């Protein structure tokens, strides 16, 4: 369970990285493909739009975290999208490690053990939700092609 203190910690650190988001995202995707070169073909050749999308979405997710309500803005749609991209449960730890690595690199001396633990938990919460939704059958009315 995430504590209010962990959420504050994660949000504060996110605000420190955000001004250098492009650097952090370049390091993040480089690291993913270093750790798991076999998943490179799943991604577009040009990653510039994806870097923007990822950091913006992460901002929304981190900003909406609420342990009391379990709110997690947009995670369900994201989980379903990722099912279509071919992302599977076993890919999430690699992406998580790459994210932590790029945050540590971006934050330098501001990266502490407590902060790492908090980010691990936050990533776990987001990933679990995305995986669970991706594994579930689509909700009714999800597809515009369904007969009325
Ligand atoms: C917490 C974890 C993750 C977050 C927040 C995240 C976020 C995003 C976002 C915002 C996009 C842009 C498109 C969209 O909004 O649907 C995207 C695209 C993508 N993600 Fe993720 N992602 C995560 C984990 C993963 C994992 C584990 C994989 C597995 C390989 C993955 C593979 C992809 C691919 C292949 C695309 C894009 C494809 C395309 O444009 O064709 N992502 N991701």
PDB file of C-alpha atoms and ligand atoms in Angstrom:
ATOM      1  CA  UNK A   1       0.000   0.000   0.000  1.00  0.00           C
ATOM      2  CA  UNK A   2       1.337   3.425  -0.931  1.00  0.00           C
ATOM      3  CA  UNK A   3       1.601   5.981   1.834  1.00  0.00           C
ATOM      4  CA  UNK A   4       0.802   9.672   1.445  1.00  0.00           C
ATOM      5  CA  UNK A   5       4.462  10.403   2.178  1.00  0.00           C
ATOM      6  CA  UNK A   6       5.648   8.136  -0.634  1.00  0.00           C
ATOM      7  CA  UNK A   7       3.301   9.834  -3.061  1.00  0.00           C
ATOM      8  CA  UNK A   8       4.613  13.265  -2.089  1.00  0.00           C
ATOM      9  CA  UNK A   9       8.177  12.005  -2.471  1.00  0.00           C
ATOM     10  CA  UNK A  10       7.500  10.632  -5.942  1.00  0.00           C
ATOM     11  CA  UNK A  11       5.664  13.759  -7.099  1.00  0.00           C
ATOM     12  CA  UNK A  12       8.392  16.083  -5.818  1.00  0.00           C
ATOM     13  CA  UNK A  13      11.103  14.091  -7.563  1.00  0.00           C
ATOM     14  CA  UNK A  14       9.054  13.946 -10.754  1.00  0.00           C
ATOM     15  CA  UNK A  15       8.889  17.754 -10.777  1.00  0.00           C
ATOM     16  CA  UNK A  16      12.681  17.865 -10.576  1.00  0.00           C
ATOM     17  CA  UNK A  17      13.124  15.573 -13.575  1.00  0.00           C
ATOM     18  CA  UNK A  18      10.392  17.097 -15.698  1.00  0.00           C
ATOM     19  CA  UNK A  19      12.404  20.126 -16.963  1.00  0.00           C
ATOM     20  CA  UNK A  20      14.894  17.634 -18.445  1.00  0.00           C
ATOM     21  CA  UNK A  21      12.242  15.214 -19.595  1.00  0.00           C
ATOM     22  CA  UNK A  22      13.715  14.729 -23.043  1.00  0.00           C
ATOM     23  CA  UNK A  23      17.096  13.661 -21.670  1.00  0.00           C
ATOM     24  CA  UNK A  24      15.432  11.382 -19.144  1.00  0.00           C
ATOM     25  CA  UNK A  25      13.268   9.784 -21.851  1.00  0.00           C
ATOM     26  CA  UNK A  26      16.203   9.283 -24.195  1.00  0.00           C
ATOM     27  CA  UNK A  27      18.091   7.535 -21.392  1.00  0.00           C
ATOM     28  CA  UNK A  28      14.966   5.520 -20.542  1.00  0.00           C
ATOM     29  CA  UNK A  29      14.402   4.095 -24.033  1.00  0.00           C
ATOM     30  CA  UNK A  30      18.131   3.519 -24.571  1.00  0.00           C
ATOM     31  CA  UNK A  31      18.174   1.557 -21.341  1.00  0.00           C
ATOM     32  CA  UNK A  32      15.095  -0.517 -22.242  1.00  0.00           C
ATOM     33  CA  UNK A  33      16.700  -1.588 -25.515  1.00  0.00           C
ATOM     34  CA  UNK A  34      20.025  -2.267 -23.817  1.00  0.00           C
ATOM     35  CA  UNK A  35      18.290  -4.538 -21.280  1.00  0.00           C
ATOM     36  CA  UNK A  36      15.920  -6.164 -23.798  1.00  0.00           C
ATOM     37  CA  UNK A  37      17.030  -5.608 -27.415  1.00  0.00           C
ATOM     38  CA  UNK A  38      14.488  -8.174 -28.596  1.00  0.00           C
ATOM     39  CA  UNK A  39      11.582  -5.786 -27.884  1.00  0.00           C
ATOM     40  CA  UNK A  40      12.976  -2.946 -30.019  1.00  0.00           C
ATOM     41  CA  UNK A  41      10.923  -4.007 -33.090  1.00  0.00           C
ATOM     42  CA  UNK A  42       7.680  -3.502 -31.134  1.00  0.00           C
ATOM     43  CA  UNK A  43       8.388   0.236 -30.997  1.00  0.00           C
ATOM     44  CA  UNK A  44       8.331   2.815 -33.811  1.00  0.00           C
ATOM     45  CA  UNK A  45      11.674   3.688 -35.400  1.00  0.00           C
ATOM     46  CA  UNK A  46      11.289   7.329 -34.414  1.00  0.00           C
ATOM     47  CA  UNK A  47      10.709   7.572 -30.678  1.00  0.00           C
ATOM     48  CA  UNK A  48      10.307  11.339 -30.380  1.00  0.00           C
ATOM     49  CA  UNK A  49       6.487  11.353 -30.111  1.00  0.00           C
ATOM     50  CA  UNK A  50       6.563   8.386 -27.750  1.00  0.00           C
ATOM     51  CA  UNK A  51       9.018  10.128 -25.412  1.00  0.00           C
ATOM     52  CA  UNK A  52       6.570  13.030 -25.111  1.00  0.00           C
ATOM     53  CA  UNK A  53       3.600  10.701 -24.691  1.00  0.00           C
ATOM     54  CA  UNK A  54       5.282   8.604 -22.039  1.00  0.00           C
ATOM     55  CA  UNK A  55       6.385  11.479 -19.814  1.00  0.00           C
ATOM     56  CA  UNK A  56       3.024  13.262 -20.151  1.00  0.00           C
ATOM     57  CA  UNK A  57       1.140  10.112 -19.287  1.00  0.00           C
ATOM     58  CA  UNK A  58       3.442   9.422 -16.360  1.00  0.00           C
ATOM     59  CA  UNK A  59       2.726  12.958 -15.114  1.00  0.00           C
ATOM     60  CA  UNK A  60      -1.013  12.257 -15.225  1.00  0.00           C
ATOM     61  CA  UNK A  61      -0.642   8.871 -13.524  1.00  0.00           C
ATOM     62  CA  UNK A  62       1.633  10.178 -10.768  1.00  0.00           C
ATOM     63  CA  UNK A  63      -0.616  13.227 -10.311  1.00  0.00           C
ATOM     64  CA  UNK A  64      -3.750  11.111  -9.972  1.00  0.00           C
ATOM     65  CA  UNK A  65      -2.433   8.470  -7.556  1.00  0.00           C
ATOM     66  CA  UNK A  66      -4.782   8.173  -4.648  1.00  0.00           C
ATOM     67  CA  UNK A  67      -4.394   5.191  -2.310  1.00  0.00           C
ATOM     68  CA  UNK A  68      -7.751   5.907  -0.666  1.00  0.00           C
ATOM     69  CA  UNK A  69      -9.781   5.617  -3.863  1.00  0.00           C
ATOM     70  CA  UNK A  70      -7.432   3.526  -5.988  1.00  0.00           C
ATOM     71  CA  UNK A  71      -7.781   6.210  -8.654  1.00  0.00           C
ATOM     72  CA  UNK A  72      -5.247   6.009 -11.436  1.00  0.00           C
ATOM     73  CA  UNK A  73      -6.108   8.323 -14.309  1.00  0.00           C
ATOM     74  CA  UNK A  74      -6.065   6.662 -17.684  1.00  0.00           C
ATOM     75  CA  UNK A  75      -4.333   3.434 -16.602  1.00  0.00           C
ATOM     76  CA  UNK A  76      -7.181   1.279 -17.874  1.00  0.00           C
ATOM     77  CA  UNK A  77      -7.121   2.679 -21.394  1.00  0.00           C
ATOM     78  CA  UNK A  78      -3.335   2.479 -21.350  1.00  0.00           C
ATOM     79  CA  UNK A  79      -3.478  -1.163 -20.257  1.00  0.00           C
ATOM     80  CA  UNK A  80      -5.808  -2.065 -23.109  1.00  0.00           C
ATOM     81  CA  UNK A  81      -3.654  -0.178 -25.611  1.00  0.00           C
ATOM     82  CA  UNK A  82      -0.610  -2.077 -24.403  1.00  0.00           C
ATOM     83  CA  UNK A  83      -2.344  -5.402 -24.825  1.00  0.00           C
ATOM     84  CA  UNK A  84      -2.687  -4.433 -28.508  1.00  0.00           C
ATOM     85  CA  UNK A  85       0.957  -3.308 -28.756  1.00  0.00           C
ATOM     86  CA  UNK A  86       1.929  -6.824 -27.670  1.00  0.00           C
ATOM     87  CA  UNK A  87       3.184  -5.792 -24.211  1.00  0.00           C
ATOM     88  CA  UNK A  88       3.038  -8.750 -21.828  1.00  0.00           C
ATOM     89  CA  UNK A  89       3.408  -9.067 -18.059  1.00  0.00           C
ATOM     90  CA  UNK A  90       7.014 -10.223 -18.407  1.00  0.00           C
ATOM     91  CA  UNK A  91       7.985  -6.972 -20.185  1.00  0.00           C
ATOM     92  CA  UNK A  92       6.925  -4.716 -17.319  1.00  0.00           C
ATOM     93  CA  UNK A  93       9.893  -5.395 -14.980  1.00  0.00           C
ATOM     94  CA  UNK A  94      12.369  -4.406 -17.723  1.00  0.00           C
ATOM     95  CA  UNK A  95      10.543  -1.150 -18.409  1.00  0.00           C
ATOM     96  CA  UNK A  96      10.365  -0.519 -14.652  1.00  0.00           C
ATOM     97  CA  UNK A  97      14.095  -1.073 -14.189  1.00  0.00           C
ATOM     98  CA  UNK A  98      14.837   1.251 -17.105  1.00  0.00           C
ATOM     99  CA  UNK A  99      12.545   3.911 -15.656  1.00  0.00           C
ATOM    100  CA  UNK A 100      14.185   3.736 -12.228  1.00  0.00           C
ATOM    101  CA  UNK A 101      17.607   3.807 -13.824  1.00  0.00           C
ATOM    102  CA  UNK A 102      16.800   6.922 -15.872  1.00  0.00           C
ATOM    103  CA  UNK A 103      15.262   8.661 -12.846  1.00  0.00           C
ATOM    104  CA  UNK A 104      18.318   7.872 -10.724  1.00  0.00           C
ATOM    105  CA  UNK A 105      20.527   9.227 -13.464  1.00  0.00           C
ATOM    106  CA  UNK A 106      18.425  12.405 -13.836  1.00  0.00           C
ATOM    107  CA  UNK A 107      18.137  13.056 -10.126  1.00  0.00           C
ATOM    108  CA  UNK A 108      21.767  12.461  -9.196  1.00  0.00           C
ATOM    109  CA  UNK A 109      22.275  13.175  -5.485  1.00  0.00           C
ATOM    110  CA  UNK A 110      18.516  13.631  -4.980  1.00  0.00           C
ATOM    111  CA  UNK A 111      18.024   9.921  -5.648  1.00  0.00           C
ATOM    112  CA  UNK A 112      17.849   8.165  -2.273  1.00  0.00           C
ATOM    113  CA  UNK A 113      16.998   4.643  -1.102  1.00  0.00           C
ATOM    114  CA  UNK A 114      13.632   5.854   0.214  1.00  0.00           C
ATOM    115  CA  UNK A 115      12.858   7.494  -3.111  1.00  0.00           C
ATOM    116  CA  UNK A 116      13.808   4.355  -5.002  1.00  0.00           C
ATOM    117  CA  UNK A 117      11.486   2.276  -2.800  1.00  0.00           C
ATOM    118  CA  UNK A 118       8.654   4.769  -3.332  1.00  0.00           C
ATOM    119  CA  UNK A 119       9.106   4.755  -7.130  1.00  0.00           C
ATOM    120  CA  UNK A 120       9.256   0.946  -7.158  1.00  0.00           C
ATOM    121  CA  UNK A 121       5.915   0.820  -5.395  1.00  0.00           C
ATOM    122  CA  UNK A 122       4.361   3.438  -7.674  1.00  0.00           C
ATOM    123  CA  UNK A 123       5.559   1.679 -10.813  1.00  0.00           C
ATOM    124  CA  UNK A 124       4.258  -1.604  -9.378  1.00  0.00           C
ATOM    125  CA  UNK A 125       0.812  -0.120  -8.784  1.00  0.00           C
ATOM    126  CA  UNK A 126       0.614   1.303 -12.324  1.00  0.00           C
ATOM    127  CA  UNK A 127       2.002  -1.828 -13.994  1.00  0.00           C
ATOM    128  CA  UNK A 128      -0.287  -4.157 -12.047  1.00  0.00           C
ATOM    129  CA  UNK A 129      -3.296  -2.149 -13.075  1.00  0.00           C
ATOM    130  CA  UNK A 130      -2.249  -2.037 -16.728  1.00  0.00           C
ATOM    131  CA  UNK A 131      -1.555  -5.776 -16.782  1.00  0.00           C
ATOM    132  CA  UNK A 132      -4.836  -6.649 -15.030  1.00  0.00           C
ATOM    133  CA  UNK A 133      -6.874  -4.556 -17.464  1.00  0.00           C
ATOM    134  CA  UNK A 134      -4.970  -5.888 -20.450  1.00  0.00           C
ATOM    135  CA  UNK A 135      -5.695  -9.468 -19.358  1.00  0.00           C
ATOM    136  CA  UNK A 136      -9.389  -8.823 -18.773  1.00  0.00           C
ATOM    137  CA  UNK A 137     -11.961  -9.168 -21.548  1.00  0.00           C
ATOM    138  CA  UNK A 138     -12.923  -5.802 -23.049  1.00  0.00           C
ATOM    139  CA  UNK A 139     -15.813  -4.052 -21.319  1.00  0.00           C
ATOM    140  CA  UNK A 140     -19.197  -3.924 -23.065  1.00  0.00           C
ATOM    141  CA  UNK A 141     -19.583  -1.104 -25.600  1.00  0.00           C
ATOM    142  CA  UNK A 142     -15.797  -0.813 -25.909  1.00  0.00           C
ATOM    143  CA  UNK A 143     -15.822  -1.422 -29.613  1.00  0.00           C
ATOM    144  CA  UNK A 144     -17.643   0.887 -32.002  1.00  0.00           C
ATOM    145  CA  UNK A 145     -17.960  -2.085 -34.360  1.00  0.00           C
ATOM    146  CA  UNK A 146     -20.190  -3.986 -31.935  1.00  0.00           C
ATOM    147  CA  UNK A 147     -23.807  -4.335 -33.076  1.00  0.00           C
ATOM    148  CA  UNK A 148     -26.155  -1.974 -31.251  1.00  0.00           C
TER     149      UNK A 148
HETATM  150  C1  LIG B   1       3.959   1.819 -16.518  1.00  0.00           C
HETATM  151  C2  LIG B   1       4.353   1.362 -17.680  1.00  0.00           C
HETATM  152  C3  LIG B   1       4.112   2.016 -19.001  1.00  0.00           C
HETATM  153  C4  LIG B   1       3.618   3.255 -19.314  1.00  0.00           C
HETATM  154  C5  LIG B   1       3.178   4.364 -18.364  1.00  0.00           C
HETATM  155  C6  LIG B   1       3.598   3.346 -20.767  1.00  0.00           C
HETATM  156  C7  LIG B   1       3.166   4.449 -21.464  1.00  0.00           C
HETATM  157  C8  LIG B   1       3.023   4.490 -22.819  1.00  0.00           C
HETATM  158  C9  LIG B   1       2.376   5.565 -23.562  1.00  0.00           C
HETATM  159  C10 LIG B   1       1.779   6.814 -22.941  1.00  0.00           C
HETATM  160  C11 LIG B   1       2.400   5.257 -24.873  1.00  0.00           C
HETATM  161  C12 LIG B   1       1.820   6.085 -26.042  1.00  0.00           C
HETATM  162  C13 LIG B   1       0.616   5.453 -26.638  1.00  0.00           C
HETATM  163  C14 LIG B   1      -0.592   5.300 -25.745  1.00  0.00           C
HETATM  164  O1  LIG B   1      -0.918   6.227 -24.978  1.00  0.00           O
HETATM  165  O2  LIG B   1      -1.216   4.232 -25.799  1.00  0.00           O
HETATM  166  C15 LIG B   1       3.078   3.975 -24.973  1.00  0.00           C
HETATM  167  C16 LIG B   1       3.313   3.308 -26.145  1.00  0.00           C
HETATM  168  C17 LIG B   1       3.944   2.080 -26.244  1.00  0.00           C
HETATM  169  N1  LIG B   1       4.377   1.291 -25.214  1.00  0.00           N
HETATM  170 FE1  LIG B   1       4.254   1.737 -23.253  1.00  0.00          FE
HETATM  171  N2  LIG B   1       4.098   2.177 -21.294  1.00  0.00           N
HETATM  172  C18 LIG B   1       4.405   1.338 -20.249  1.00  0.00           C
HETATM  173  C19 LIG B   1       4.917   0.071 -20.347  1.00  0.00           C
HETATM  174  C20 LIG B   1       5.213  -0.578 -21.515  1.00  0.00           C
HETATM  175  C21 LIG B   1       5.714  -1.924 -21.597  1.00  0.00           C
HETATM  176  C22 LIG B   1       5.999  -2.864 -20.428  1.00  0.00           C
HETATM  177  C23 LIG B   1       5.890  -2.198 -22.904  1.00  0.00           C
HETATM  178  C24 LIG B   1       6.394  -3.521 -23.437  1.00  0.00           C
HETATM  179  C25 LIG B   1       7.200  -3.693 -24.382  1.00  0.00           C
HETATM  180  C26 LIG B   1       5.471  -1.028 -23.661  1.00  0.00           C
HETATM  181  C27 LIG B   1       5.466  -0.899 -25.029  1.00  0.00           C
HETATM  182  C28 LIG B   1       4.919   0.146 -25.735  1.00  0.00           C
HETATM  183  C29 LIG B   1       4.841   0.195 -27.184  1.00  0.00           C
HETATM  184  C30 LIG B   1       5.337  -0.870 -28.137  1.00  0.00           C
HETATM  185  C31 LIG B   1       4.242   1.426 -27.503  1.00  0.00           C
HETATM  186  C32 LIG B   1       3.936   2.052 -28.842  1.00  0.00           C
HETATM  187  C33 LIG B   1       3.664   1.755 -29.886  1.00  0.00           C
HETATM  188  C34 LIG B   1       3.405   2.549 -31.108  1.00  0.00           C
HETATM  189  O3  LIG B   1       3.372   3.788 -31.093  1.00  0.00           O
HETATM  190  O4  LIG B   1       3.270   1.854 -32.072  1.00  0.00           O
HETATM  191  N3  LIG B   1       5.071  -0.059 -22.779  1.00  0.00           N
HETATM  192  N4  LIG B   1       3.431   3.525 -23.727  1.00  0.00           N
END
